[in-house]
């Protein structure tokens, strides 16, 4: 079973339904016991980084997530959830993240229209089980104004160009992040979720 972590931000139901469509059992929860008993974690998110971290801290879920990851449990961050994996973010000031992947969340620079909203391609940098059955150049649905900038570039599994190349998929040990919304990305997005289910043994 996969635990979709409910900290008050994110389109939880649509993520749960997407897992259901690919035959992976997932439950929305904020209960430590259920999270501890799960086979894998999903951290979704929509909204501001600072508010998200405050919600995680107020509920104690930040510590629960970190404990489970340190124990070896897989964690998949989606959209804002991917950004929360980083050390800090410059969105609306400077905020500390979960620090599971060293790096910073930064805003798109230049004259770009932000947020980036719509379909965009990924450029696969290295093979990974999350990308099983997904061709290079596949399109996914993005909605974001900020992106992750990891210190260790080897964690970058796929990049996407939005005038600048940014990491759209990262992986470090048992921690994974995807910047796009898989539940809104048709077959490729559902395949990512199915692949994650296979990886965690669901």
PDB file of C-alpha atoms in Angstrom:
ATOM      1  CA  UNK A   1       0.000   0.000   0.000  1.00  0.00           C
ATOM      2  CA  UNK A   2       1.151   3.530  -0.824  1.00  0.00           C
ATOM      3  CA  UNK A   3       0.454   6.351   1.629  1.00  0.00           C
ATOM      4  CA  UNK A   4      -0.485   9.674  -0.003  1.00  0.00           C
ATOM      5  CA  UNK A   5       0.437  12.189   2.679  1.00  0.00           C
ATOM      6  CA  UNK A   6      -2.355  14.615   3.545  1.00  0.00           C
ATOM      7  CA  UNK A   7      -0.930  17.847   4.934  1.00  0.00           C
ATOM      8  CA  UNK A   8      -3.710  20.116   3.694  1.00  0.00           C
ATOM      9  CA  UNK A   9      -2.274  21.063   0.298  1.00  0.00           C
ATOM     10  CA  UNK A  10      -2.641  19.269  -3.006  1.00  0.00           C
ATOM     11  CA  UNK A  11      -5.008  17.467  -5.313  1.00  0.00           C
ATOM     12  CA  UNK A  12      -4.988  14.314  -3.233  1.00  0.00           C
ATOM     13  CA  UNK A  13      -8.115  12.660  -4.616  1.00  0.00           C
ATOM     14  CA  UNK A  14      -6.978  12.895  -8.242  1.00  0.00           C
ATOM     15  CA  UNK A  15      -3.634  11.313  -7.338  1.00  0.00           C
ATOM     16  CA  UNK A  16      -5.415   8.536  -5.431  1.00  0.00           C
ATOM     17  CA  UNK A  17      -7.743   7.910  -8.406  1.00  0.00           C
ATOM     18  CA  UNK A  18      -4.786   7.814 -10.810  1.00  0.00           C
ATOM     19  CA  UNK A  19      -3.108   5.092  -8.719  1.00  0.00           C
ATOM     20  CA  UNK A  20      -6.405   3.224  -8.647  1.00  0.00           C
ATOM     21  CA  UNK A  21      -6.576   3.337 -12.455  1.00  0.00           C
ATOM     22  CA  UNK A  22      -3.222   1.567 -12.750  1.00  0.00           C
ATOM     23  CA  UNK A  23      -4.083  -1.047 -10.134  1.00  0.00           C
ATOM     24  CA  UNK A  24      -1.969   0.313  -7.269  1.00  0.00           C
ATOM     25  CA  UNK A  25      -3.565   0.569  -3.824  1.00  0.00           C
ATOM     26  CA  UNK A  26      -3.043   4.034  -2.344  1.00  0.00           C
ATOM     27  CA  UNK A  27      -4.677   5.722   0.647  1.00  0.00           C
ATOM     28  CA  UNK A  28      -4.816   9.379   1.651  1.00  0.00           C
ATOM     29  CA  UNK A  29      -3.687   9.722   5.246  1.00  0.00           C
ATOM     30  CA  UNK A  30      -2.041  11.856   7.888  1.00  0.00           C
ATOM     31  CA  UNK A  31      -1.884   9.021  10.440  1.00  0.00           C
ATOM     32  CA  UNK A  32       1.645   8.109  11.498  1.00  0.00           C
ATOM     33  CA  UNK A  33       0.744   4.451  12.000  1.00  0.00           C
ATOM     34  CA  UNK A  34      -0.602   4.081   8.467  1.00  0.00           C
ATOM     35  CA  UNK A  35       2.368   5.934   7.005  1.00  0.00           C
ATOM     36  CA  UNK A  36       4.785   3.735   8.973  1.00  0.00           C
ATOM     37  CA  UNK A  37       2.996   0.582   7.781  1.00  0.00           C
ATOM     38  CA  UNK A  38       2.958   1.602   4.101  1.00  0.00           C
ATOM     39  CA  UNK A  39       5.310   0.273   1.426  1.00  0.00           C
ATOM     40  CA  UNK A  40       5.941   3.690  -0.129  1.00  0.00           C
ATOM     41  CA  UNK A  41       5.091   7.349   0.322  1.00  0.00           C
ATOM     42  CA  UNK A  42       3.767  10.003  -2.048  1.00  0.00           C
ATOM     43  CA  UNK A  43       4.056  13.699  -1.212  1.00  0.00           C
ATOM     44  CA  UNK A  44       1.865  15.714  -3.589  1.00  0.00           C
ATOM     45  CA  UNK A  45       1.401  19.457  -3.399  1.00  0.00           C
ATOM     46  CA  UNK A  46      -0.089  22.575  -4.936  1.00  0.00           C
ATOM     47  CA  UNK A  47       0.553  26.060  -3.559  1.00  0.00           C
ATOM     48  CA  UNK A  48       3.342  27.974  -1.810  1.00  0.00           C
ATOM     49  CA  UNK A  49       6.479  26.334  -0.445  1.00  0.00           C
ATOM     50  CA  UNK A  50       6.456  28.220   2.877  1.00  0.00           C
ATOM     51  CA  UNK A  51       2.832  27.345   3.622  1.00  0.00           C
ATOM     52  CA  UNK A  52       3.462  23.709   2.762  1.00  0.00           C
ATOM     53  CA  UNK A  53       6.455  23.416   5.088  1.00  0.00           C
ATOM     54  CA  UNK A  54       4.502  25.153   7.873  1.00  0.00           C
ATOM     55  CA  UNK A  55       1.672  22.635   7.492  1.00  0.00           C
ATOM     56  CA  UNK A  56       4.100  19.714   7.545  1.00  0.00           C
ATOM     57  CA  UNK A  57       5.842  21.061  10.651  1.00  0.00           C
ATOM     58  CA  UNK A  58       2.604  21.897  12.505  1.00  0.00           C
ATOM     59  CA  UNK A  59       1.283  18.371  11.948  1.00  0.00           C
ATOM     60  CA  UNK A  60       4.607  16.685  12.694  1.00  0.00           C
ATOM     61  CA  UNK A  61       4.486  15.012   9.285  1.00  0.00           C
ATOM     62  CA  UNK A  62       7.869  16.459   8.324  1.00  0.00           C
ATOM     63  CA  UNK A  63       9.534  14.294  10.988  1.00  0.00           C
ATOM     64  CA  UNK A  64       7.431  11.256  10.035  1.00  0.00           C
ATOM     65  CA  UNK A  65       8.493  11.581   6.388  1.00  0.00           C
ATOM     66  CA  UNK A  66      12.175  11.988   7.242  1.00  0.00           C
ATOM     67  CA  UNK A  67      12.102   9.015   9.651  1.00  0.00           C
ATOM     68  CA  UNK A  68      10.512   6.756   7.036  1.00  0.00           C
ATOM     69  CA  UNK A  69      12.936   7.830   4.300  1.00  0.00           C
ATOM     70  CA  UNK A  70      15.935   7.300   6.577  1.00  0.00           C
ATOM     71  CA  UNK A  71      14.575   3.807   7.292  1.00  0.00           C
ATOM     72  CA  UNK A  72      14.759   3.093   3.555  1.00  0.00           C
ATOM     73  CA  UNK A  73      11.148   3.612   2.475  1.00  0.00           C
ATOM     74  CA  UNK A  74      10.638   5.038  -1.046  1.00  0.00           C
ATOM     75  CA  UNK A  75       9.226   8.565  -1.325  1.00  0.00           C
ATOM     76  CA  UNK A  76       7.850  10.215  -4.479  1.00  0.00           C
ATOM     77  CA  UNK A  77       7.360  13.990  -4.468  1.00  0.00           C
ATOM     78  CA  UNK A  78       4.951  15.412  -7.055  1.00  0.00           C
ATOM     79  CA  UNK A  79       5.065  19.053  -8.245  1.00  0.00           C
ATOM     80  CA  UNK A  80       5.352  21.152  -5.044  1.00  0.00           C
ATOM     81  CA  UNK A  81       6.050  17.878  -3.272  1.00  0.00           C
ATOM     82  CA  UNK A  82       9.188  17.484  -5.381  1.00  0.00           C
ATOM     83  CA  UNK A  83      10.315  20.978  -4.389  1.00  0.00           C
ATOM     84  CA  UNK A  84       9.763  20.223  -0.695  1.00  0.00           C
ATOM     85  CA  UNK A  85      12.437  17.515  -0.951  1.00  0.00           C
ATOM     86  CA  UNK A  86      15.122  20.187  -1.352  1.00  0.00           C
ATOM     87  CA  UNK A  87      17.201  21.974   1.295  1.00  0.00           C
ATOM     88  CA  UNK A  88      15.519  25.345   0.839  1.00  0.00           C
ATOM     89  CA  UNK A  89      13.414  27.544  -1.428  1.00  0.00           C
ATOM     90  CA  UNK A  90      13.575  31.201  -2.443  1.00  0.00           C
ATOM     91  CA  UNK A  91       9.816  31.380  -3.017  1.00  0.00           C
ATOM     92  CA  UNK A  92       8.483  34.357  -1.045  1.00  0.00           C
ATOM     93  CA  UNK A  93      11.675  34.627   1.014  1.00  0.00           C
ATOM     94  CA  UNK A  94      13.993  31.845   2.139  1.00  0.00           C
ATOM     95  CA  UNK A  95      12.415  28.725   3.605  1.00  0.00           C
ATOM     96  CA  UNK A  96      13.909  25.464   4.779  1.00  0.00           C
ATOM     97  CA  UNK A  97      12.760  22.282   3.061  1.00  0.00           C
ATOM     98  CA  UNK A  98      12.938  18.623   4.081  1.00  0.00           C
ATOM     99  CA  UNK A  99      16.599  18.548   2.992  1.00  0.00           C
ATOM    100  CA  UNK A 100      16.337  15.033   1.561  1.00  0.00           C
ATOM    101  CA  UNK A 101      18.067  16.248  -1.619  1.00  0.00           C
ATOM    102  CA  UNK A 102      20.648  19.006  -1.295  1.00  0.00           C
ATOM    103  CA  UNK A 103      19.723  22.026  -3.386  1.00  0.00           C
ATOM    104  CA  UNK A 104      17.529  25.092  -3.769  1.00  0.00           C
ATOM    105  CA  UNK A 105      14.154  25.846  -5.347  1.00  0.00           C
ATOM    106  CA  UNK A 106      14.520  28.861  -7.665  1.00  0.00           C
ATOM    107  CA  UNK A 107      12.204  30.958  -9.834  1.00  0.00           C
ATOM    108  CA  UNK A 108      12.334  30.994 -13.624  1.00  0.00           C
ATOM    109  CA  UNK A 109      14.428  33.990 -14.714  1.00  0.00           C
ATOM    110  CA  UNK A 110      14.157  36.325 -17.703  1.00  0.00           C
ATOM    111  CA  UNK A 111      11.099  37.286 -19.693  1.00  0.00           C
ATOM    112  CA  UNK A 112       9.410  33.900 -19.476  1.00  0.00           C
ATOM    113  CA  UNK A 113       5.692  33.684 -18.935  1.00  0.00           C
ATOM    114  CA  UNK A 114       5.200  32.185 -15.477  1.00  0.00           C
ATOM    115  CA  UNK A 115       3.797  29.960 -14.324  1.00  0.00           C
ATOM    116  CA  UNK A 116       4.639  27.482 -17.026  1.00  0.00           C
ATOM    117  CA  UNK A 117       1.236  25.934 -17.732  1.00  0.00           C
ATOM    118  CA  UNK A 118       0.720  23.138 -20.216  1.00  0.00           C
ATOM    119  CA  UNK A 119       2.448  20.262 -21.964  1.00  0.00           C
ATOM    120  CA  UNK A 120       6.214  19.996 -22.303  1.00  0.00           C
ATOM    121  CA  UNK A 121       8.717  17.294 -23.170  1.00  0.00           C
ATOM    122  CA  UNK A 122      11.181  15.483 -20.973  1.00  0.00           C
ATOM    123  CA  UNK A 123      14.721  14.717 -22.121  1.00  0.00           C
ATOM    124  CA  UNK A 124      15.909  11.547 -20.421  1.00  0.00           C
ATOM    125  CA  UNK A 125      19.440  11.845 -19.036  1.00  0.00           C
ATOM    126  CA  UNK A 126      19.845   8.282 -17.764  1.00  0.00           C
ATOM    127  CA  UNK A 127      17.731   5.125 -17.512  1.00  0.00           C
ATOM    128  CA  UNK A 128      15.679   4.658 -14.361  1.00  0.00           C
ATOM    129  CA  UNK A 129      12.885   2.282 -13.248  1.00  0.00           C
ATOM    130  CA  UNK A 130      10.495   5.262 -12.981  1.00  0.00           C
ATOM    131  CA  UNK A 131      10.864   5.700 -16.751  1.00  0.00           C
ATOM    132  CA  UNK A 132      10.262   2.083 -17.746  1.00  0.00           C
ATOM    133  CA  UNK A 133       8.236   2.075 -20.971  1.00  0.00           C
ATOM    134  CA  UNK A 134       8.373   5.868 -21.399  1.00  0.00           C
ATOM    135  CA  UNK A 135      10.114   7.108 -24.578  1.00  0.00           C
ATOM    136  CA  UNK A 136      12.489  10.042 -24.590  1.00  0.00           C
ATOM    137  CA  UNK A 137      10.601  13.196 -25.593  1.00  0.00           C
ATOM    138  CA  UNK A 138       7.349  12.163 -23.930  1.00  0.00           C
ATOM    139  CA  UNK A 139       5.025  15.029 -22.980  1.00  0.00           C
ATOM    140  CA  UNK A 140       3.777  15.758 -19.465  1.00  0.00           C
ATOM    141  CA  UNK A 141       1.555  18.452 -17.984  1.00  0.00           C
ATOM    142  CA  UNK A 142       3.288  21.200 -15.958  1.00  0.00           C
ATOM    143  CA  UNK A 143       2.026  24.042 -13.752  1.00  0.00           C
ATOM    144  CA  UNK A 144       4.836  25.839 -11.887  1.00  0.00           C
ATOM    145  CA  UNK A 145       6.834  29.063 -11.506  1.00  0.00           C
ATOM    146  CA  UNK A 146       9.750  27.536  -9.582  1.00  0.00           C
ATOM    147  CA  UNK A 147      12.026  24.564 -10.199  1.00  0.00           C
ATOM    148  CA  UNK A 148      14.629  22.574  -8.289  1.00  0.00           C
ATOM    149  CA  UNK A 149      18.349  23.207  -8.637  1.00  0.00           C
ATOM    150  CA  UNK A 150      20.145  20.237  -7.017  1.00  0.00           C
ATOM    151  CA  UNK A 151      23.762  20.518  -5.907  1.00  0.00           C
ATOM    152  CA  UNK A 152      24.534  17.024  -7.225  1.00  0.00           C
ATOM    153  CA  UNK A 153      23.690  17.003 -10.932  1.00  0.00           C
ATOM    154  CA  UNK A 154      23.809  13.200 -11.044  1.00  0.00           C
ATOM    155  CA  UNK A 155      20.382  13.117  -9.359  1.00  0.00           C
ATOM    156  CA  UNK A 156      18.856  14.611 -12.530  1.00  0.00           C
ATOM    157  CA  UNK A 157      17.097  11.778 -14.365  1.00  0.00           C
ATOM    158  CA  UNK A 158      15.246  13.944 -16.912  1.00  0.00           C
ATOM    159  CA  UNK A 159      15.372  17.586 -17.959  1.00  0.00           C
ATOM    160  CA  UNK A 160      12.773  19.836 -19.557  1.00  0.00           C
ATOM    161  CA  UNK A 161      13.381  23.055 -21.514  1.00  0.00           C
ATOM    162  CA  UNK A 162      11.428  26.186 -20.677  1.00  0.00           C
ATOM    163  CA  UNK A 163      13.955  28.606 -22.161  1.00  0.00           C
ATOM    164  CA  UNK A 164      16.219  27.190 -19.477  1.00  0.00           C
ATOM    165  CA  UNK A 165      16.774  23.480 -18.871  1.00  0.00           C
ATOM    166  CA  UNK A 166      15.458  22.394 -15.469  1.00  0.00           C
ATOM    167  CA  UNK A 167      15.219  18.981 -13.754  1.00  0.00           C
ATOM    168  CA  UNK A 168      11.773  17.500 -14.300  1.00  0.00           C
ATOM    169  CA  UNK A 169      12.611  14.135 -12.689  1.00  0.00           C
ATOM    170  CA  UNK A 170      15.170  13.528  -9.940  1.00  0.00           C
ATOM    171  CA  UNK A 171      16.232  10.459  -8.001  1.00  0.00           C
ATOM    172  CA  UNK A 172      18.578  10.095  -5.050  1.00  0.00           C
ATOM    173  CA  UNK A 173      18.610   6.718  -3.334  1.00  0.00           C
ATOM    174  CA  UNK A 174      15.016   6.000  -2.292  1.00  0.00           C
ATOM    175  CA  UNK A 175      13.869   9.607  -2.868  1.00  0.00           C
ATOM    176  CA  UNK A 176      12.268  10.562  -6.190  1.00  0.00           C
ATOM    177  CA  UNK A 177      10.684  13.745  -7.510  1.00  0.00           C
ATOM    178  CA  UNK A 178       8.640  14.691 -10.574  1.00  0.00           C
ATOM    179  CA  UNK A 179       7.837  18.322 -11.365  1.00  0.00           C
ATOM    180  CA  UNK A 180       4.842  17.623 -13.610  1.00  0.00           C
ATOM    181  CA  UNK A 181       1.375  16.353 -12.683  1.00  0.00           C
ATOM    182  CA  UNK A 182       1.238  12.640 -13.611  1.00  0.00           C
ATOM    183  CA  UNK A 183      -2.495  12.450 -12.903  1.00  0.00           C
ATOM    184  CA  UNK A 184      -3.065  15.071 -15.650  1.00  0.00           C
ATOM    185  CA  UNK A 185      -0.513  13.660 -18.105  1.00  0.00           C
ATOM    186  CA  UNK A 186      -2.517  10.924 -19.820  1.00  0.00           C
ATOM    187  CA  UNK A 187      -0.764   7.578 -20.482  1.00  0.00           C
ATOM    188  CA  UNK A 188       2.841   8.663 -19.707  1.00  0.00           C
ATOM    189  CA  UNK A 189       1.813  10.092 -16.345  1.00  0.00           C
ATOM    190  CA  UNK A 190      -0.141   6.992 -15.388  1.00  0.00           C
ATOM    191  CA  UNK A 191       2.808   4.838 -16.458  1.00  0.00           C
ATOM    192  CA  UNK A 192       5.079   6.789 -14.080  1.00  0.00           C
ATOM    193  CA  UNK A 193       2.698   6.042 -11.200  1.00  0.00           C
ATOM    194  CA  UNK A 194       2.446   2.387 -12.204  1.00  0.00           C
ATOM    195  CA  UNK A 195       6.245   2.156 -12.373  1.00  0.00           C
ATOM    196  CA  UNK A 196       6.488   3.642  -8.883  1.00  0.00           C
ATOM    197  CA  UNK A 197       3.969   1.075  -7.662  1.00  0.00           C
ATOM    198  CA  UNK A 198       6.134  -1.695  -9.107  1.00  0.00           C
ATOM    199  CA  UNK A 199       9.247  -0.202  -7.501  1.00  0.00           C
ATOM    200  CA  UNK A 200       7.712  -0.213  -4.025  1.00  0.00           C
ATOM    201  CA  UNK A 201       6.218  -3.700  -4.495  1.00  0.00           C
ATOM    202  CA  UNK A 202       2.539  -2.734  -4.761  1.00  0.00           C
TER     203      UNK A 202
END
